[in-house]
Amino acid sequence: MDNSKIVEFKSNPQSIQYSKDLTKDSYSNINLDNTFYVLKTSDNVLFLIYATENKSIIFYNLTNEQKVNEIKNAHNNFITNFRYYYDKNSKTDVLMSISGEDHNVKLWNINNQKCLYDIKNVNKSGFLNSAYILYDNNQYYAIRSDVDYSGNSEPIKVFDLNGNKLKEIKDSQDDTLFLDVYYDKKSSKIYIIAGTNGQIKSYDYKENKLYKSYKDEDNNFDHKSIIIYDREDIVIMIESSEDGKVRIWNFLSGDLLNTINISDKTLYGLCLWNKDNLFVGCEDKSIKLVDLKTGKVKKELTGHSMDVITVLKASHPQLGECLVSQGWIFDQIKLWVIKN
C-alpha cells in the first residue's frame, strides 16, 4: 500500500458534466470524507462501494452498472466510511468498513464479500470517527481515532487484525476527525496524520511521538480531509477546513506554502485531478474546481441537494476519466463525465 503516488488524469476537468445518479439507496451518516469508495481490484473490476440506511454494504460494478452483492446488516449501527487496501501477502483486495457507534472496524474480502476480521471495542466511549490500515514490517495493523464531545477522547490506538491492542500513540488524545498514513521511502519512516479540532498533527509511528503540528494562526476550525503525496523534491499536504479555505503545506518541514480562500462555507472531501486541478466538496451543495496555480475557482458542479462530502475520481473503461460524488444523508451518489 503506497499512498504517496497520485495518478494524474490528463483530460481537461473544465469539460466535466453531470451524467447520472448511480444509486437510489445510498446513505451517508457522517460529514467526513470516504463515505463511499471507488476502486479497481487486482483483477481489474471497477467497484463502487457504499452504505445504505439499513446498515448494508453494496458492491456495485461501475463498468456494467450492476449490483454485485449486498452484505445485509454489515454493522449493528450506521456505517460511516470506508478504506481500501491490497493485501500483498494473501493477494486479496480488502475493504475496511467503520461504524461510529458500533465501536468496531471490519475487514472484508472484496472478491467474495466475506468478513475477514471484526475488530471490536476499539474505543470505549465517544464516536469512532476514522480508521486506517497501516503496513509495517510485512504486517498489517489497524489504527483508529475518535471524538468524545464530553472531552474524554481516547488516544490514537494501534491494533493487530485479531483485535489485540498493541500500543497507543503518545500525546494524541485529541478529538480526531480523520486519520491518514504517509510512508516516507527516503527515510523509511511511517507517519500517522490526524485531523483534530483546530489543527492537523502528524506522529512518528515508530518513535511514538508527535512529529509536527500544522496550524494557521487564524484557523481554529475543524479540518475535514487531506491529500498527502510526493511532488518533485517535497511532500505536499493539502487540507480542507470548516472556514472555507484549502491550505497547502510542506509536510516534512511543517511550512505553510499557500492558503486558498474558496468559500464562506465548510469544505469537505478533496480530489486531486492532476497537479494543477483540485475538486472540493462544499457545504453549499456544489463541487468546486480549483486551479492550484492561481487559487481561482474555475468551475462549479451543481445538482446535489445536500453538502457534498466525498469526491473521488475513477478511470472508467467506457466513459474514460470521470468523477463520482456523494452528498450528506440521503443525497445520492452522482457520476460526472468529460464531455467533448
Tab-separated table of C-alpha atoms in Angstrom:
chain	number	residue	atom	x	y	z
A	1	MET	CA	0.000	0.000	0.000
A	2	ASP	CA	1.503	3.300	-1.123
A	3	ASN	CA	-0.493	6.491	-0.749
A	4	SER	CA	2.355	8.767	-1.833
A	5	LYS	CA	1.652	8.342	-5.552
A	6	ILE	CA	-1.076	10.398	-7.203
A	7	VAL	CA	-2.319	9.160	-10.571
A	8	GLU	CA	-2.727	12.297	-12.658
A	9	PHE	CA	-5.622	12.499	-15.101
A	10	LYS	CA	-4.871	14.082	-18.472
A	11	SER	CA	-8.307	15.278	-19.584
A	12	ASN	CA	-9.458	18.869	-19.081
A	13	PRO	CA	-11.538	18.899	-15.870
A	14	GLN	CA	-13.368	22.042	-17.000
A	15	SER	CA	-15.153	19.833	-19.553
A	16	ILE	CA	-16.728	17.634	-16.874
A	17	GLN	CA	-20.535	17.490	-16.686
A	18	TYR	CA	-23.242	15.644	-14.800
A	19	SER	CA	-24.082	12.257	-16.301
A	20	LYS	CA	-26.431	10.377	-13.950
A	21	ASP	CA	-27.277	9.286	-10.432
A	22	LEU	CA	-25.704	5.888	-9.775
A	23	THR	CA	-27.733	4.975	-6.679
A	24	LYS	CA	-31.194	5.182	-5.166
A	25	ASP	CA	-30.414	3.782	-1.734
A	26	SER	CA	-27.058	5.242	-0.650
A	27	TYR	CA	-26.827	6.857	2.772
A	28	SER	CA	-24.142	8.994	4.372
A	29	ASN	CA	-24.263	9.232	8.161
A	30	ILE	CA	-21.240	11.474	8.686
A	31	ASN	CA	-19.907	14.710	7.222
A	32	LEU	CA	-16.358	13.411	6.811
A	33	ASP	CA	-14.560	12.045	3.774
A	34	ASN	CA	-14.648	8.483	2.338
A	35	THR	CA	-18.394	7.992	2.779
A	36	PHE	CA	-18.149	5.665	-0.239
A	37	TYR	CA	-15.266	4.209	-2.219
A	38	VAL	CA	-14.387	3.711	-5.888
A	39	LEU	CA	-11.620	1.221	-6.550
A	40	LYS	CA	-10.215	-1.099	-9.166
A	41	THR	CA	-9.438	-4.560	-7.836
A	42	SER	CA	-6.340	-6.574	-8.666
A	43	ASP	CA	-8.321	-8.394	-11.364
A	44	ASN	CA	-9.436	-5.058	-12.902
A	45	VAL	CA	-13.029	-4.902	-11.676
A	46	LEU	CA	-14.134	-1.298	-11.101
A	47	PHE	CA	-16.223	-1.205	-7.922
A	48	LEU	CA	-18.366	1.443	-6.316
A	49	ILE	CA	-18.892	0.508	-2.662
A	50	TYR	CA	-21.367	2.355	-0.476
A	51	ALA	CA	-23.597	2.033	2.597
A	52	THR	CA	-27.376	2.112	2.966
A	53	GLU	CA	-29.646	3.334	5.742
A	54	ASN	CA	-30.347	-0.260	6.822
A	55	LYS	CA	-26.619	-0.759	7.511
A	56	SER	CA	-25.887	-2.811	4.401
A	57	ILE	CA	-22.792	-2.588	2.239
A	58	ILE	CA	-23.443	-2.557	-1.511
A	59	PHE	CA	-20.848	-3.807	-4.020
A	60	TYR	CA	-21.663	-2.203	-7.367
A	61	ASN	CA	-19.847	-2.965	-10.612
A	62	LEU	CA	-19.318	0.500	-12.051
A	63	THR	CA	-18.434	-0.795	-15.512
A	64	ASN	CA	-21.711	-2.573	-16.238
A	65	GLU	CA	-23.671	-0.580	-13.603
A	66	GLN	CA	-24.993	-3.596	-11.734
A	67	LYS	CA	-25.126	-4.556	-8.078
A	68	VAL	CA	-22.815	-7.486	-7.464
A	69	ASN	CA	-23.738	-8.176	-3.862
A	70	GLU	CA	-25.259	-6.749	-0.712
A	71	ILE	CA	-23.981	-7.535	2.754
A	72	LYS	CA	-27.058	-7.044	4.910
A	73	ASN	CA	-26.633	-5.800	8.476
A	74	ALA	CA	-22.904	-5.480	7.939
A	75	HIS	CA	-22.749	-3.487	11.185
A	76	ASN	CA	-25.145	-3.020	14.085
A	77	ASN	CA	-25.198	0.725	13.546
A	78	PHE	CA	-24.741	3.207	10.738
A	79	ILE	CA	-21.669	2.769	8.567
A	80	THR	CA	-19.692	5.985	8.412
A	81	ASN	CA	-16.846	5.464	5.939
A	82	PHE	CA	-14.633	3.054	4.036
A	83	ARG	CA	-10.983	2.392	3.242
A	84	TYR	CA	-9.374	0.059	0.712
A	85	TYR	CA	-6.041	-1.719	0.591
A	86	TYR	CA	-4.459	-4.586	-1.281
A	87	ASP	CA	-3.033	-7.298	0.958
A	88	LYS	CA	0.020	-8.336	-0.995
A	89	ASN	CA	0.718	-11.174	1.448
A	90	SER	CA	-2.517	-13.014	0.645
A	91	LYS	CA	-3.069	-11.234	-2.698
A	92	THR	CA	-6.501	-10.122	-1.560
A	93	ASP	CA	-8.454	-6.929	-2.191
A	94	VAL	CA	-9.648	-5.774	1.208
A	95	LEU	CA	-12.302	-3.265	2.258
A	96	MET	CA	-12.356	-1.666	5.698
A	97	SER	CA	-15.756	-0.503	6.958
A	98	ILE	CA	-16.219	1.696	10.006
A	99	SER	CA	-19.241	2.151	12.247
A	100	GLY	CA	-19.002	5.104	14.586
A	101	GLU	CA	-21.439	3.951	17.249
A	102	ASP	CA	-20.630	0.238	16.946
A	103	HIS	CA	-17.085	0.895	18.166
A	104	ASN	CA	-15.821	-1.698	15.707
A	105	VAL	CA	-13.943	-1.993	12.432
A	106	LYS	CA	-14.500	-4.784	9.907
A	107	LEU	CA	-12.332	-6.003	7.051
A	108	TRP	CA	-13.926	-7.702	4.039
A	109	ASN	CA	-12.637	-9.735	1.116
A	110	ILE	CA	-13.914	-7.685	-1.813
A	111	ASN	CA	-13.785	-10.617	-4.209
A	112	ASN	CA	-16.190	-12.841	-2.259
A	113	GLN	CA	-17.610	-10.261	0.192
A	114	LYS	CA	-16.698	-12.409	3.227
A	115	CYS	CA	-15.708	-10.859	6.551
A	116	LEU	CA	-12.028	-11.413	7.251
A	117	TYR	CA	-11.693	-9.625	10.593
A	118	ASP	CA	-14.036	-7.999	13.072
A	119	ILE	CA	-12.024	-5.751	15.379
A	120	LYS	CA	-14.360	-4.988	18.265
A	121	ASN	CA	-14.372	-2.416	21.048
A	122	VAL	CA	-11.669	-0.256	19.517
A	123	ASN	CA	-12.868	2.646	21.660
A	124	LYS	CA	-14.810	2.657	24.904
A	125	SER	CA	-16.879	5.792	24.502
A	126	GLY	CA	-17.368	8.634	22.094
A	127	PHE	CA	-17.750	8.184	18.356
A	128	LEU	CA	-15.369	6.092	16.260
A	129	ASN	CA	-14.629	8.671	13.631
A	130	SER	CA	-11.877	7.280	11.435
A	131	ALA	CA	-9.654	4.249	10.955
A	132	TYR	CA	-6.838	3.276	8.642
A	133	ILE	CA	-4.788	0.230	7.727
A	134	LEU	CA	-1.093	0.617	8.422
A	135	TYR	CA	1.536	-1.660	6.855
A	136	ASP	CA	4.786	-2.209	8.709
A	137	ASN	CA	7.420	-4.930	8.525
A	138	ASN	CA	5.285	-7.210	6.355
A	139	GLN	CA	2.309	-6.993	8.725
A	140	TYR	CA	-0.969	-5.080	8.646
A	141	TYR	CA	-2.347	-3.117	11.586
A	142	ALA	CA	-5.465	-1.054	12.191
A	143	ILE	CA	-5.251	2.404	13.704
A	144	ARG	CA	-8.276	4.296	14.916
A	145	SER	CA	-9.340	7.630	16.381
A	146	ASP	CA	-12.475	9.022	17.969
A	147	VAL	CA	-14.367	12.113	19.036
A	148	ASP	CA	-15.883	12.374	22.500
A	149	TYR	CA	-17.835	15.578	22.932
A	150	SER	CA	-17.660	15.227	26.711
A	151	GLY	CA	-13.951	15.964	26.444
A	152	ASN	CA	-12.728	12.426	27.110
A	153	SER	CA	-11.398	11.416	23.703
A	154	GLU	CA	-9.060	8.449	23.765
A	155	PRO	CA	-5.601	8.496	22.169
A	156	ILE	CA	-4.973	7.022	18.738
A	157	LYS	CA	-4.666	3.258	19.156
A	158	VAL	CA	-2.991	0.559	17.085
A	159	PHE	CA	-4.437	-2.966	16.836
A	160	ASP	CA	-3.365	-6.129	15.128
A	161	LEU	CA	-6.033	-7.593	12.872
A	162	ASN	CA	-7.113	-10.055	15.567
A	163	GLY	CA	-8.191	-7.143	17.722
A	164	ASN	CA	-5.270	-7.045	20.152
A	165	LYS	CA	-4.268	-3.525	21.140
A	166	LEU	CA	-0.546	-3.096	20.523
A	167	LYS	CA	0.067	0.492	21.545
A	168	GLU	CA	-1.268	3.986	21.944
A	169	ILE	CA	0.239	6.943	20.126
A	170	LYS	CA	1.755	9.260	22.695
A	171	ASP	CA	0.215	12.715	23.198
A	172	SER	CA	-2.595	12.044	20.693
A	173	GLN	CA	-5.596	12.400	22.985
A	174	ASP	CA	-7.492	14.900	20.836
A	175	ASP	CA	-10.888	14.912	19.210
A	176	THR	CA	-9.648	13.403	15.938
A	177	LEU	CA	-11.867	13.764	12.888
A	178	PHE	CA	-9.845	11.738	10.408
A	179	LEU	CA	-6.687	9.670	10.077
A	180	ASP	CA	-4.230	9.114	7.281
A	181	VAL	CA	-0.828	7.472	6.900
A	182	TYR	CA	2.211	8.602	4.951
A	183	TYR	CA	5.158	6.308	4.139
A	184	ASP	CA	8.395	8.219	3.577
A	185	LYS	CA	10.527	5.930	1.453
A	186	LYS	CA	13.601	8.134	1.703
A	187	SER	CA	13.790	7.938	5.489
A	188	SER	CA	11.875	4.635	5.876
A	189	LYS	CA	9.585	6.393	8.319
A	190	ILE	CA	5.857	5.997	8.824
A	191	TYR	CA	3.753	8.980	9.842
A	192	ILE	CA	0.214	8.984	11.201
A	193	ILE	CA	-1.680	12.153	10.298
A	194	ALA	CA	-4.589	13.231	12.495
A	195	GLY	CA	-7.063	15.971	11.704
A	196	THR	CA	-8.018	17.444	15.069
A	197	ASN	CA	-10.133	20.356	16.221
A	198	GLY	CA	-8.151	23.435	15.264
A	199	GLN	CA	-5.110	21.838	13.643
A	200	ILE	CA	-3.549	18.839	11.948
A	201	LYS	CA	-0.905	16.797	13.742
A	202	SER	CA	1.495	14.164	12.470
A	203	TYR	CA	3.113	11.470	14.590
A	204	ASP	CA	6.232	9.405	14.028
A	205	TYR	CA	4.783	5.911	14.269
A	206	LYS	CA	7.929	4.014	15.232
A	207	GLU	CA	9.305	6.606	17.619
A	208	ASN	CA	5.786	7.069	19.037
A	209	LYS	CA	5.882	10.831	19.366
A	210	LEU	CA	4.491	13.996	17.867
A	211	TYR	CA	6.324	14.994	14.681
A	212	LYS	CA	4.682	18.256	13.558
A	213	SER	CA	1.673	20.447	14.227
A	214	TYR	CA	0.196	22.222	11.211
A	215	LYS	CA	-1.747	25.242	12.386
A	216	ASP	CA	-2.548	28.544	10.752
A	217	GLU	CA	-2.763	31.268	13.405
A	218	ASP	CA	-6.130	32.371	12.043
A	219	ASN	CA	-7.623	28.872	11.886
A	220	ASN	CA	-9.232	27.218	14.889
A	221	PHE	CA	-11.767	25.350	12.791
A	222	ASP	CA	-12.308	21.646	12.186
A	223	HIS	CA	-10.359	20.046	9.362
A	224	LYS	CA	-12.339	17.724	7.131
A	225	SER	CA	-9.976	15.937	4.738
A	226	ILE	CA	-6.393	15.772	3.483
A	227	ILE	CA	-4.382	14.634	0.488
A	228	ILE	CA	-0.699	13.892	1.010
A	229	TYR	CA	1.681	12.982	-1.810
A	230	ASP	CA	5.207	13.248	-3.176
A	231	ARG	CA	5.841	16.140	-5.565
A	232	GLU	CA	9.287	16.650	-7.030
A	233	ASP	CA	11.582	17.245	-4.059
A	234	ILE	CA	8.950	17.916	-1.365
A	235	VAL	CA	5.998	16.146	0.232
A	236	ILE	CA	2.774	18.100	-0.217
A	237	MET	CA	-0.190	18.020	2.154
A	238	ILE	CA	-3.453	19.644	1.055
A	239	GLU	CA	-6.216	20.034	3.628
A	240	SER	CA	-9.782	21.334	3.662
A	241	SER	CA	-11.284	23.246	6.529
A	242	GLU	CA	-14.506	24.408	8.104
A	243	ASP	CA	-13.534	28.022	7.369
A	244	GLY	CA	-13.856	27.557	3.597
A	245	LYS	CA	-10.138	27.509	2.881
A	246	VAL	CA	-7.731	24.999	1.366
A	247	ARG	CA	-4.258	25.062	2.853
A	248	ILE	CA	-1.169	23.597	1.223
A	249	TRP	CA	1.739	22.548	3.442
A	250	ASN	CA	5.227	21.213	3.117
A	251	PHE	CA	4.506	18.089	5.129
A	252	LEU	CA	8.034	17.327	6.323
A	253	SER	CA	9.036	20.878	7.271
A	254	GLY	CA	5.607	21.995	8.509
A	255	ASP	CA	5.760	25.208	6.449
A	256	LEU	CA	2.513	26.659	5.134
A	257	LEU	CA	3.004	27.120	1.379
A	258	ASN	CA	-0.324	28.609	0.347
A	259	THR	CA	-3.838	29.368	1.573
A	260	ILE	CA	-6.657	29.406	-0.968
A	261	ASN	CA	-9.881	31.132	0.052
A	262	ILE	CA	-12.598	29.202	-1.775
A	263	SER	CA	-15.882	29.792	0.033
A	264	ASP	CA	-17.538	31.168	3.157
A	265	LYS	CA	-18.932	27.639	3.704
A	266	THR	CA	-17.352	24.456	5.068
A	267	LEU	CA	-15.173	22.455	2.673
A	268	TYR	CA	-15.190	18.661	2.824
A	269	GLY	CA	-13.686	15.967	0.570
A	270	LEU	CA	-10.777	16.664	-1.782
A	271	CYS	CA	-9.943	15.066	-5.123
A	272	LEU	CA	-6.685	15.908	-6.889
A	273	TRP	CA	-7.388	15.575	-10.619
A	274	ASN	CA	-3.794	16.406	-11.523
A	275	LYS	CA	-1.041	18.615	-10.122
A	276	ASP	CA	-2.849	21.767	-11.242
A	277	ASN	CA	-6.515	20.994	-10.533
A	278	LEU	CA	-8.368	20.149	-7.334
A	279	PHE	CA	-12.040	19.261	-6.854
A	280	VAL	CA	-13.516	20.207	-3.468
A	281	GLY	CA	-16.874	19.220	-1.958
A	282	CYS	CA	-18.639	22.140	-0.298
A	283	GLU	CA	-21.390	22.840	2.221
A	284	ASP	CA	-23.188	24.982	-0.383
A	285	LYS	CA	-24.098	21.733	-2.252
A	286	SER	CA	-21.558	22.273	-5.018
A	287	ILE	CA	-18.265	20.750	-6.143
A	288	LYS	CA	-15.705	23.427	-6.861
A	289	LEU	CA	-12.881	23.018	-9.371
A	290	VAL	CA	-9.874	24.957	-8.091
A	291	ASP	CA	-6.817	25.972	-10.106
A	292	LEU	CA	-3.944	25.310	-7.709
A	293	LYS	CA	-1.627	27.662	-9.583
A	294	THR	CA	-3.884	30.713	-9.457
A	295	GLY	CA	-6.073	29.804	-6.491
A	296	LYS	CA	-9.184	30.604	-8.538
A	297	VAL	CA	-12.405	28.586	-8.726
A	298	LYS	CA	-12.668	27.670	-12.409
A	299	LYS	CA	-15.979	25.826	-12.324
A	300	GLU	CA	-18.790	24.751	-10.015
A	301	LEU	CA	-20.682	21.484	-10.408
A	302	THR	CA	-24.225	21.719	-9.057
A	303	GLY	CA	-27.022	19.194	-8.616
A	304	HIS	CA	-26.578	17.774	-5.128
A	305	SER	CA	-29.319	18.561	-2.624
A	306	MET	CA	-27.057	18.465	0.456
A	307	ASP	CA	-23.475	19.259	1.488
A	308	VAL	CA	-21.079	17.420	-0.851
A	309	ILE	CA	-18.974	15.217	1.415
A	310	THR	CA	-16.898	12.848	-0.743
A	311	VAL	CA	-15.464	13.403	-4.239
A	312	LEU	CA	-13.436	10.659	-5.951
A	313	LYS	CA	-12.086	10.171	-9.444
A	314	ALA	CA	-12.238	6.986	-11.494
A	315	SER	CA	-10.972	5.708	-14.815
A	316	HIS	CA	-13.986	4.090	-16.458
A	317	PRO	CA	-13.375	1.532	-19.265
A	318	GLN	CA	-16.048	3.086	-21.492
A	319	LEU	CA	-16.532	6.603	-20.161
A	320	GLY	CA	-12.907	7.471	-19.557
A	321	GLU	CA	-11.775	9.773	-16.762
A	322	CYS	CA	-14.708	10.691	-14.542
A	323	LEU	CA	-15.736	11.958	-11.120
A	324	VAL	CA	-18.010	10.349	-8.508
A	325	SER	CA	-19.525	12.306	-5.602
A	326	GLN	CA	-21.883	11.937	-2.662
A	327	GLY	CA	-23.788	14.403	-0.524
A	328	TRP	CA	-24.840	14.063	3.075
A	329	ILE	CA	-27.665	11.853	4.437
A	330	PHE	CA	-29.933	10.654	1.580
A	331	ASP	CA	-28.267	12.617	-1.217
A	332	GLN	CA	-27.398	10.041	-3.852
A	333	ILE	CA	-24.071	9.195	-5.489
A	334	LYS	CA	-23.600	11.020	-8.794
A	335	LEU	CA	-21.414	10.381	-11.835
A	336	TRP	CA	-19.741	13.217	-13.750
A	337	VAL	CA	-18.020	12.601	-17.096
A	338	ILE	CA	-15.867	14.507	-19.570
A	339	LYS	CA	-17.945	15.854	-22.458
A	340	ASN	CA	-16.084	16.752	-25.636
